[in-house]
Amino acid sequence: MIITTAQQLGALLRRARTDAGMTQAALAAATGVSRQWVISAEAGAPTARLDLVIDALRAVGLVLDVVPEEQDDALDEVLGRTRA
């Protein structure tokens, strides 16, 4: 799934949480944040801390995978070197 806005990421987090049968309170406890933070993140708060968003995604069974919009061979080579 391609996510291009904070609102889309928040909606994905909400859907994954509900699919996992978790309440906002349970996700907050698993992530170490307040329920209000979960509400804000699910609403697409543009200022949500990235480390906490990543923790919340992991808590609902998701990982963040970032890829270039357009990837060429030179970029593949650079990315391959940094991953090795």
mmCIF file with all atom_site columns, C-alpha atoms in Angstrom:
data_model
loop_
_atom_site.group_PDB
_atom_site.id
_atom_site.type_symbol
_atom_site.label_atom_id
_atom_site.label_alt_id
_atom_site.label_comp_id
_atom_site.label_asym_id
_atom_site.label_entity_id
_atom_site.label_seq_id
_atom_site.pdbx_PDB_ins_code
_atom_site.Cartn_x
_atom_site.Cartn_y
_atom_site.Cartn_z
_atom_site.occupancy
_atom_site.B_iso_or_equiv
_atom_site.pdbx_formal_charge
_atom_site.auth_seq_id
_atom_site.auth_comp_id
_atom_site.auth_asym_id
_atom_site.auth_atom_id
_atom_site.pdbx_PDB_model_num
ATOM 1  C CA . MET A 1 1  ? 0.000  0.000  0.000   1.00 0.00 ? 1  MET A CA 1
ATOM 2  C CA . ILE A 1 2  ? 1.322  3.418  -0.914  1.00 0.00 ? 2  ILE A CA 1
ATOM 3  C CA . ILE A 1 3  ? 0.879  6.028  1.807   1.00 0.00 ? 3  ILE A CA 1
ATOM 4  C CA . THR A 1 4  ? 1.371  9.668  0.841   1.00 0.00 ? 4  THR A CA 1
ATOM 5  C CA . THR A 1 5  ? -0.236 11.574 3.725   1.00 0.00 ? 5  THR A CA 1
ATOM 6  C CA . ALA A 1 6  ? -0.330 11.468 7.505   1.00 0.00 ? 6  ALA A CA 1
ATOM 7  C CA . GLN A 1 7  ? -4.092 10.962 7.276   1.00 0.00 ? 7  GLN A CA 1
ATOM 8  C CA . GLN A 1 8  ? -3.637 7.827  5.168   1.00 0.00 ? 8  GLN A CA 1
ATOM 9  C CA . LEU A 1 9  ? -1.090 6.439  7.615   1.00 0.00 ? 9  LEU A CA 1
ATOM 10 C CA . GLY A 1 10 ? -3.438 7.170  10.500  1.00 0.00 ? 10 GLY A CA 1
ATOM 11 C CA . ALA A 1 11 ? -6.314 5.424  8.737   1.00 0.00 ? 11 ALA A CA 1
ATOM 12 C CA . LEU A 1 12 ? -4.079 2.414  8.083   1.00 0.00 ? 12 LEU A CA 1
ATOM 13 C CA . LEU A 1 13 ? -3.084 2.304  11.746  1.00 0.00 ? 13 LEU A CA 1
ATOM 14 C CA . ARG A 1 14 ? -6.746 2.474  12.804  1.00 0.00 ? 14 ARG A CA 1
ATOM 15 C CA . ARG A 1 15 ? -7.764 -0.301 10.406  1.00 0.00 ? 15 ARG A CA 1
ATOM 16 C CA . ALA A 1 16 ? -4.882 -2.555 11.458  1.00 0.00 ? 16 ALA A CA 1
ATOM 17 C CA . ARG A 1 17 ? -5.697 -1.951 15.121  1.00 0.00 ? 17 ARG A CA 1
ATOM 18 C CA . THR A 1 18 ? -9.361 -2.823 14.706  1.00 0.00 ? 18 THR A CA 1
ATOM 19 C CA . ASP A 1 19 ? -8.512 -5.826 12.507  1.00 0.00 ? 19 ASP A CA 1
ATOM 20 C CA . ALA A 1 20 ? -6.229 -7.020 15.317  1.00 0.00 ? 20 ALA A CA 1
ATOM 21 C CA . GLY A 1 21 ? -9.110 -6.664 17.771  1.00 0.00 ? 21 GLY A CA 1
ATOM 22 C CA . MET A 1 22 ? -7.275 -4.021 19.785  1.00 0.00 ? 22 MET A CA 1
ATOM 23 C CA . THR A 1 23 ? -8.833 -1.054 21.509  1.00 0.00 ? 23 THR A CA 1
ATOM 24 C CA . GLN A 1 24 ? -7.195 2.349  21.433  1.00 0.00 ? 24 GLN A CA 1
ATOM 25 C CA . ALA A 1 25 ? -6.369 1.840  25.104  1.00 0.00 ? 25 ALA A CA 1
ATOM 26 C CA . ALA A 1 26 ? -4.696 -1.505 24.381  1.00 0.00 ? 26 ALA A CA 1
ATOM 27 C CA . LEU A 1 27 ? -2.629 -0.007 21.570  1.00 0.00 ? 27 LEU A CA 1
ATOM 28 C CA . ALA A 1 28 ? -1.673 2.894  23.818  1.00 0.00 ? 28 ALA A CA 1
ATOM 29 C CA . ALA A 1 29 ? -0.504 0.475  26.516  1.00 0.00 ? 29 ALA A CA 1
ATOM 30 C CA . ALA A 1 30 ? 1.431  -1.653 24.010  1.00 0.00 ? 30 ALA A CA 1
ATOM 31 C CA . THR A 1 31 ? 3.119  1.433  22.580  1.00 0.00 ? 31 THR A CA 1
ATOM 32 C CA . GLY A 1 32 ? 3.723  3.258  25.853  1.00 0.00 ? 32 GLY A CA 1
ATOM 33 C CA . VAL A 1 33 ? 1.658  6.310  24.913  1.00 0.00 ? 33 VAL A CA 1
ATOM 34 C CA . SER A 1 34 ? -1.635 7.834  25.976  1.00 0.00 ? 34 SER A CA 1
ATOM 35 C CA . ARG A 1 35 ? -4.962 6.939  24.400  1.00 0.00 ? 35 ARG A CA 1
ATOM 36 C CA . GLN A 1 36 ? -5.147 10.575 23.259  1.00 0.00 ? 36 GLN A CA 1
ATOM 37 C CA . TRP A 1 37 ? -1.901 10.062 21.312  1.00 0.00 ? 37 TRP A CA 1
ATOM 38 C CA . VAL A 1 38 ? -3.456 7.049  19.542  1.00 0.00 ? 38 VAL A CA 1
ATOM 39 C CA . ILE A 1 39 ? -6.554 9.099  18.719  1.00 0.00 ? 39 ILE A CA 1
ATOM 40 C CA . SER A 1 40 ? -4.377 11.870 17.260  1.00 0.00 ? 40 SER A CA 1
ATOM 41 C CA . ALA A 1 41 ? -2.178 9.470  15.297  1.00 0.00 ? 41 ALA A CA 1
ATOM 42 C CA . GLU A 1 42 ? -5.202 7.684  13.847  1.00 0.00 ? 42 GLU A CA 1
ATOM 43 C CA . ALA A 1 43 ? -6.608 11.080 12.838  1.00 0.00 ? 43 ALA A CA 1
ATOM 44 C CA . GLY A 1 44 ? -3.399 11.746 10.895  1.00 0.00 ? 44 GLY A CA 1
ATOM 45 C CA . ALA A 1 45 ? -1.702 14.216 13.215  1.00 0.00 ? 45 ALA A CA 1
ATOM 46 C CA . PRO A 1 46 ? 1.169  15.643 11.157  1.00 0.00 ? 46 PRO A CA 1
ATOM 47 C CA . THR A 1 47 ? 3.340  16.125 14.243  1.00 0.00 ? 47 THR A CA 1
ATOM 48 C CA . ALA A 1 48 ? 3.229  12.575 15.637  1.00 0.00 ? 48 ALA A CA 1
ATOM 49 C CA . ARG A 1 49 ? 6.712  11.385 16.630  1.00 0.00 ? 49 ARG A CA 1
ATOM 50 C CA . LEU A 1 50 ? 8.047  8.980  14.032  1.00 0.00 ? 50 LEU A CA 1
ATOM 51 C CA . ASP A 1 51 ? 9.523  6.572  16.590  1.00 0.00 ? 51 ASP A CA 1
ATOM 52 C CA . LEU A 1 52 ? 6.146  6.247  18.288  1.00 0.00 ? 52 LEU A CA 1
ATOM 53 C CA . VAL A 1 53 ? 4.349  5.781  14.965  1.00 0.00 ? 53 VAL A CA 1
ATOM 54 C CA . ILE A 1 54 ? 6.772  2.970  14.118  1.00 0.00 ? 54 ILE A CA 1
ATOM 55 C CA . ASP A 1 55 ? 6.192  1.402  17.553  1.00 0.00 ? 55 ASP A CA 1
ATOM 56 C CA . ALA A 1 56 ? 2.413  1.639  17.081  1.00 0.00 ? 56 ALA A CA 1
ATOM 57 C CA . LEU A 1 57 ? 2.620  0.065  13.625  1.00 0.00 ? 57 LEU A CA 1
ATOM 58 C CA . ARG A 1 58 ? 4.679  -2.819 15.024  1.00 0.00 ? 58 ARG A CA 1
ATOM 59 C CA . ALA A 1 59 ? 2.178  -3.305 17.847  1.00 0.00 ? 59 ALA A CA 1
ATOM 60 C CA . VAL A 1 60 ? -0.545 -3.975 15.265  1.00 0.00 ? 60 VAL A CA 1
ATOM 61 C CA . GLY A 1 61 ? 1.666  -6.225 13.138  1.00 0.00 ? 61 GLY A CA 1
ATOM 62 C CA . LEU A 1 62 ? 2.853  -3.746 10.501  1.00 0.00 ? 62 LEU A CA 1
ATOM 63 C CA . VAL A 1 63 ? 6.294  -2.482 9.521   1.00 0.00 ? 63 VAL A CA 1
ATOM 64 C CA . LEU A 1 64 ? 7.258  0.681  7.667   1.00 0.00 ? 64 LEU A CA 1
ATOM 65 C CA . ASP A 1 65 ? 8.962  0.084  4.311   1.00 0.00 ? 65 ASP A CA 1
ATOM 66 C CA . VAL A 1 66 ? 10.155 3.207  2.500   1.00 0.00 ? 66 VAL A CA 1
ATOM 67 C CA . VAL A 1 67 ? 10.919 3.063  -1.218  1.00 0.00 ? 67 VAL A CA 1
ATOM 68 C CA . PRO A 1 68 ? 11.641 5.769  -3.787  1.00 0.00 ? 68 PRO A CA 1
ATOM 69 C CA . GLU A 1 69 ? 8.753  6.887  -5.988  1.00 0.00 ? 69 GLU A CA 1
ATOM 70 C CA . GLU A 1 70 ? 10.870 6.247  -9.067  1.00 0.00 ? 70 GLU A CA 1
ATOM 71 C CA . GLN A 1 71 ? 13.818 3.962  -8.702  1.00 0.00 ? 71 GLN A CA 1
ATOM 72 C CA . ASP A 1 72 ? 16.572 3.649  -11.303 1.00 0.00 ? 72 ASP A CA 1
ATOM 73 C CA . ASP A 1 73 ? 19.568 1.341  -11.610 1.00 0.00 ? 73 ASP A CA 1
ATOM 74 C CA . ALA A 1 74 ? 22.003 3.821  -10.030 1.00 0.00 ? 74 ALA A CA 1
ATOM 75 C CA . LEU A 1 75 ? 19.754 4.159  -7.006  1.00 0.00 ? 75 LEU A CA 1
ATOM 76 C CA . ASP A 1 76 ? 19.428 0.368  -6.789  1.00 0.00 ? 76 ASP A CA 1
ATOM 77 C CA . GLU A 1 77 ? 23.217 0.158  -6.639  1.00 0.00 ? 77 GLU A CA 1
ATOM 78 C CA . VAL A 1 78 ? 23.480 2.774  -3.868  1.00 0.00 ? 78 VAL A CA 1
ATOM 79 C CA . LEU A 1 79 ? 20.695 1.161  -1.872  1.00 0.00 ? 79 LEU A CA 1
ATOM 80 C CA . GLY A 1 80 ? 22.303 -2.249 -2.285  1.00 0.00 ? 80 GLY A CA 1
ATOM 81 C CA . ARG A 1 81 ? 25.583 -0.939 -0.893  1.00 0.00 ? 81 ARG A CA 1
ATOM 82 C CA . THR A 1 82 ? 23.963 0.650  2.141   1.00 0.00 ? 82 THR A CA 1
ATOM 83 C CA . ARG A 1 83 ? 22.045 -2.529 2.978   1.00 0.00 ? 83 ARG A CA 1
ATOM 84 C CA . ALA A 1 84 ? 25.103 -4.778 2.702   1.00 0.00 ? 84 ALA A CA 1
#
